Structure formats: C-alpha cells, structure tokens
C-alpha cells in the first residue's frame, strides 16, 4: 500500500458523482491510516470556501461537509493557486486549514517515493 495518496479533484457540482467519489476516497483513505493530500482544482475550488460544501447534494452520498471534516482530521486540503485566482479566492477566504499552492508543490508531492496519485 502506498505511504501517501494524492488526489486531485477537478469536478464540482458540474459533475457531482465524480466530485463525491474523490472526497469519499480521500476520507476513506484517511480513516484507513493513509496519509492523504486532496487538491481542489477547477470547479471543486469552490469547496474551499466556508458554506459551499453544504450546498452540494448527491443522493446516497455522504454529506460533503462531513467528508471535508474527516479529510482535514488526518490529511491536507490544498486549493490550486491558479484556480483560486480565477475565482478571486484568497487565503483569507478559505476554510481554516486549507492552503493555496501551485503546480510546483503538486508535482513535488506526486513524484515522491511511495506516492499514489489519482485524478477525478
């Protein structure tokens, strides 16, 4: 089993099932003791803002705020720098514990030994 799992989620409410799958896999991995880094890109960038996850609905899926809380309890959530800038999101706007970082940090994470990367 990889020592670390890096998940990039590119979808938001525009592709609810794909989005939910990414958050669910991240939360399950954290609960299983895997080190997790979840990257919010594209439309998922909005979920870095307080209250936005509560607006997300998908039948038979765990509530997104609960998944985010689980991920933050044992993992890290990062908002893509360019995605944040395109949406006028700043560090002052995001949920506590969410960092904003760019491609250099992402590449550094996924190229480390023992890392498995997934993109949704």
PDB file of C-alpha atoms in Angstrom:
ATOM      1  CA  UNK A   1       0.000   0.000   0.000  1.00  0.00           C
ATOM      2  CA  UNK A   2       1.339   3.478  -0.818  1.00  0.00           C
ATOM      3  CA  UNK A   3       2.527   5.579   2.072  1.00  0.00           C
ATOM      4  CA  UNK A   4       0.734   8.619   0.685  1.00  0.00           C
ATOM      5  CA  UNK A   5      -2.255   9.226  -1.570  1.00  0.00           C
ATOM      6  CA  UNK A   6      -2.526  12.464  -3.556  1.00  0.00           C
ATOM      7  CA  UNK A   7      -5.960  13.072  -5.040  1.00  0.00           C
ATOM      8  CA  UNK A   8      -6.751  15.861  -7.472  1.00  0.00           C
ATOM      9  CA  UNK A   9     -10.446  16.604  -7.860  1.00  0.00           C
ATOM     10  CA  UNK A  10     -11.301  18.683 -10.927  1.00  0.00           C
ATOM     11  CA  UNK A  11     -15.084  18.450 -10.716  1.00  0.00           C
ATOM     12  CA  UNK A  12     -17.621  20.216  -8.551  1.00  0.00           C
ATOM     13  CA  UNK A  13     -21.388  20.377  -8.743  1.00  0.00           C
ATOM     14  CA  UNK A  14     -20.968  20.224 -12.536  1.00  0.00           C
ATOM     15  CA  UNK A  15     -20.071  16.527 -12.191  1.00  0.00           C
ATOM     16  CA  UNK A  16     -21.445  15.602  -8.792  1.00  0.00           C
ATOM     17  CA  UNK A  17     -20.710  11.870  -8.835  1.00  0.00           C
ATOM     18  CA  UNK A  18     -17.066  12.301  -9.838  1.00  0.00           C
ATOM     19  CA  UNK A  19     -16.652  15.030  -7.232  1.00  0.00           C
ATOM     20  CA  UNK A  20     -18.228  12.951  -4.477  1.00  0.00           C
ATOM     21  CA  UNK A  21     -16.089   9.938  -5.369  1.00  0.00           C
ATOM     22  CA  UNK A  22     -12.892  11.946  -4.914  1.00  0.00           C
ATOM     23  CA  UNK A  23     -13.895  13.246  -1.480  1.00  0.00           C
ATOM     24  CA  UNK A  24     -15.177   9.810  -0.433  1.00  0.00           C
ATOM     25  CA  UNK A  25     -11.966   8.038  -1.446  1.00  0.00           C
ATOM     26  CA  UNK A  26      -9.907  10.676   0.362  1.00  0.00           C
ATOM     27  CA  UNK A  27     -11.961  10.352   3.554  1.00  0.00           C
ATOM     28  CA  UNK A  28     -11.853   6.539   3.499  1.00  0.00           C
ATOM     29  CA  UNK A  29      -8.096   6.611   2.938  1.00  0.00           C
ATOM     30  CA  UNK A  30      -7.613   8.941   5.924  1.00  0.00           C
ATOM     31  CA  UNK A  31      -9.803   6.663   8.053  1.00  0.00           C
ATOM     32  CA  UNK A  32      -7.627   3.736   6.924  1.00  0.00           C
ATOM     33  CA  UNK A  33      -4.475   5.436   8.141  1.00  0.00           C
ATOM     34  CA  UNK A  34      -3.181   6.564   4.747  1.00  0.00           C
ATOM     35  CA  UNK A  35      -1.553   9.977   4.501  1.00  0.00           C
ATOM     36  CA  UNK A  36      -3.797  11.996   2.139  1.00  0.00           C
ATOM     37  CA  UNK A  37      -3.340  15.206   0.209  1.00  0.00           C
ATOM     38  CA  UNK A  38      -6.510  16.364  -1.571  1.00  0.00           C
ATOM     39  CA  UNK A  39      -6.133  19.035  -4.258  1.00  0.00           C
ATOM     40  CA  UNK A  40      -9.112  21.193  -5.229  1.00  0.00           C
ATOM     41  CA  UNK A  41      -8.913  22.344  -8.842  1.00  0.00           C
ATOM     42  CA  UNK A  42     -11.402  23.579 -11.418  1.00  0.00           C
ATOM     43  CA  UNK A  43     -14.965  23.704 -10.141  1.00  0.00           C
ATOM     44  CA  UNK A  44     -14.070  21.897  -6.911  1.00  0.00           C
ATOM     45  CA  UNK A  45     -12.197  25.066  -5.907  1.00  0.00           C
ATOM     46  CA  UNK A  46     -15.462  26.487  -4.589  1.00  0.00           C
ATOM     47  CA  UNK A  47     -15.494  23.864  -1.813  1.00  0.00           C
ATOM     48  CA  UNK A  48     -12.527  25.620  -0.188  1.00  0.00           C
ATOM     49  CA  UNK A  49     -14.959  28.359   0.861  1.00  0.00           C
ATOM     50  CA  UNK A  50     -16.997  28.186   4.075  1.00  0.00           C
ATOM     51  CA  UNK A  51     -20.564  27.026   3.491  1.00  0.00           C
ATOM     52  CA  UNK A  52     -20.103  25.919  -0.126  1.00  0.00           C
ATOM     53  CA  UNK A  53     -19.859  22.202   0.654  1.00  0.00           C
ATOM     54  CA  UNK A  54     -23.217  22.357   2.465  1.00  0.00           C
ATOM     55  CA  UNK A  55     -24.839  23.422  -0.823  1.00  0.00           C
ATOM     56  CA  UNK A  56     -23.644  20.240  -2.575  1.00  0.00           C
ATOM     57  CA  UNK A  57     -26.233  17.490  -2.891  1.00  0.00           C
ATOM     58  CA  UNK A  58     -25.976  13.982  -4.284  1.00  0.00           C
ATOM     59  CA  UNK A  59     -28.463  11.242  -3.374  1.00  0.00           C
ATOM     60  CA  UNK A  60     -26.987   8.302  -1.434  1.00  0.00           C
ATOM     61  CA  UNK A  61     -23.673  10.115  -0.895  1.00  0.00           C
ATOM     62  CA  UNK A  62     -22.078  11.193   2.353  1.00  0.00           C
ATOM     63  CA  UNK A  63     -22.513  14.914   3.036  1.00  0.00           C
ATOM     64  CA  UNK A  64     -19.563  16.843   1.642  1.00  0.00           C
ATOM     65  CA  UNK A  65     -19.013  18.882   4.841  1.00  0.00           C
ATOM     66  CA  UNK A  66     -18.601  15.614   6.782  1.00  0.00           C
ATOM     67  CA  UNK A  67     -16.120  14.282   4.237  1.00  0.00           C
ATOM     68  CA  UNK A  68     -14.109  17.505   4.342  1.00  0.00           C
ATOM     69  CA  UNK A  69     -14.010  17.381   8.135  1.00  0.00           C
ATOM     70  CA  UNK A  70     -12.786  13.777   8.000  1.00  0.00           C
ATOM     71  CA  UNK A  71     -10.102  14.609   5.458  1.00  0.00           C
ATOM     72  CA  UNK A  72      -8.869  17.586   7.459  1.00  0.00           C
ATOM     73  CA  UNK A  73      -8.703  15.474  10.623  1.00  0.00           C
ATOM     74  CA  UNK A  74      -5.887  13.386   9.203  1.00  0.00           C
ATOM     75  CA  UNK A  75      -4.922  14.840   5.845  1.00  0.00           C
ATOM     76  CA  UNK A  76      -4.344  18.054   3.974  1.00  0.00           C
ATOM     77  CA  UNK A  77      -6.536  20.006   1.566  1.00  0.00           C
ATOM     78  CA  UNK A  78      -4.920  22.307  -0.977  1.00  0.00           C
ATOM     79  CA  UNK A  79      -6.562  24.778  -3.324  1.00  0.00           C
ATOM     80  CA  UNK A  80      -4.828  25.313  -6.666  1.00  0.00           C
ATOM     81  CA  UNK A  81      -3.243  28.767  -6.920  1.00  0.00           C
ATOM     82  CA  UNK A  82      -4.470  29.492 -10.453  1.00  0.00           C
ATOM     83  CA  UNK A  83      -7.950  28.113  -9.746  1.00  0.00           C
ATOM     84  CA  UNK A  84      -8.206  30.353  -6.699  1.00  0.00           C
ATOM     85  CA  UNK A  85      -7.018  33.405  -8.641  1.00  0.00           C
ATOM     86  CA  UNK A  86      -9.529  32.804 -11.462  1.00  0.00           C
ATOM     87  CA  UNK A  87     -12.303  32.787  -8.863  1.00  0.00           C
ATOM     88  CA  UNK A  88     -10.934  35.713  -6.817  1.00  0.00           C
ATOM     89  CA  UNK A  89     -10.433  33.419  -3.811  1.00  0.00           C
ATOM     90  CA  UNK A  90      -7.715  34.477  -1.381  1.00  0.00           C
ATOM     91  CA  UNK A  91      -6.122  32.844   1.670  1.00  0.00           C
ATOM     92  CA  UNK A  92      -8.399  34.959   3.865  1.00  0.00           C
ATOM     93  CA  UNK A  93     -11.479  33.427   2.194  1.00  0.00           C
ATOM     94  CA  UNK A  94     -10.816  29.704   2.595  1.00  0.00           C
ATOM     95  CA  UNK A  95     -11.737  27.231   5.307  1.00  0.00           C
ATOM     96  CA  UNK A  96      -9.321  27.034   8.198  1.00  0.00           C
ATOM     97  CA  UNK A  97      -6.551  24.591   7.378  1.00  0.00           C
ATOM     98  CA  UNK A  98      -6.865  24.841   3.583  1.00  0.00           C
ATOM     99  CA  UNK A  99      -3.678  26.009   1.912  1.00  0.00           C
ATOM    100  CA  UNK A 100      -3.279  27.577  -1.503  1.00  0.00           C
ATOM    101  CA  UNK A 101      -0.398  26.187  -3.570  1.00  0.00           C
ATOM    102  CA  UNK A 102       0.556  25.674  -7.175  1.00  0.00           C
ATOM    103  CA  UNK A 103       1.769  23.121  -9.672  1.00  0.00           C
ATOM    104  CA  UNK A 104       5.313  23.019  -8.302  1.00  0.00           C
ATOM    105  CA  UNK A 105       4.045  21.762  -4.936  1.00  0.00           C
ATOM    106  CA  UNK A 106       1.674  19.301  -6.625  1.00  0.00           C
ATOM    107  CA  UNK A 107       4.457  17.850  -8.783  1.00  0.00           C
ATOM    108  CA  UNK A 108       6.727  17.628  -5.750  1.00  0.00           C
ATOM    109  CA  UNK A 109       4.061  15.652  -3.867  1.00  0.00           C
ATOM    110  CA  UNK A 110       3.249  13.201  -6.635  1.00  0.00           C
ATOM    111  CA  UNK A 111       6.884  12.482  -7.549  1.00  0.00           C
ATOM    112  CA  UNK A 112       7.915  11.439  -4.042  1.00  0.00           C
ATOM    113  CA  UNK A 113       8.627   7.771  -3.338  1.00  0.00           C
ATOM    114  CA  UNK A 114       5.676   5.737  -2.098  1.00  0.00           C
ATOM    115  CA  UNK A 115       3.016   8.075  -3.500  1.00  0.00           C
ATOM    116  CA  UNK A 116      -0.061   7.077  -5.477  1.00  0.00           C
ATOM    117  CA  UNK A 117      -1.786   9.885  -7.392  1.00  0.00           C
ATOM    118  CA  UNK A 118      -5.431   9.819  -8.518  1.00  0.00           C
ATOM    119  CA  UNK A 119      -7.309  12.388 -10.580  1.00  0.00           C
ATOM    120  CA  UNK A 120     -11.084  12.710 -10.553  1.00  0.00           C
TER     121      UNK A 120
END
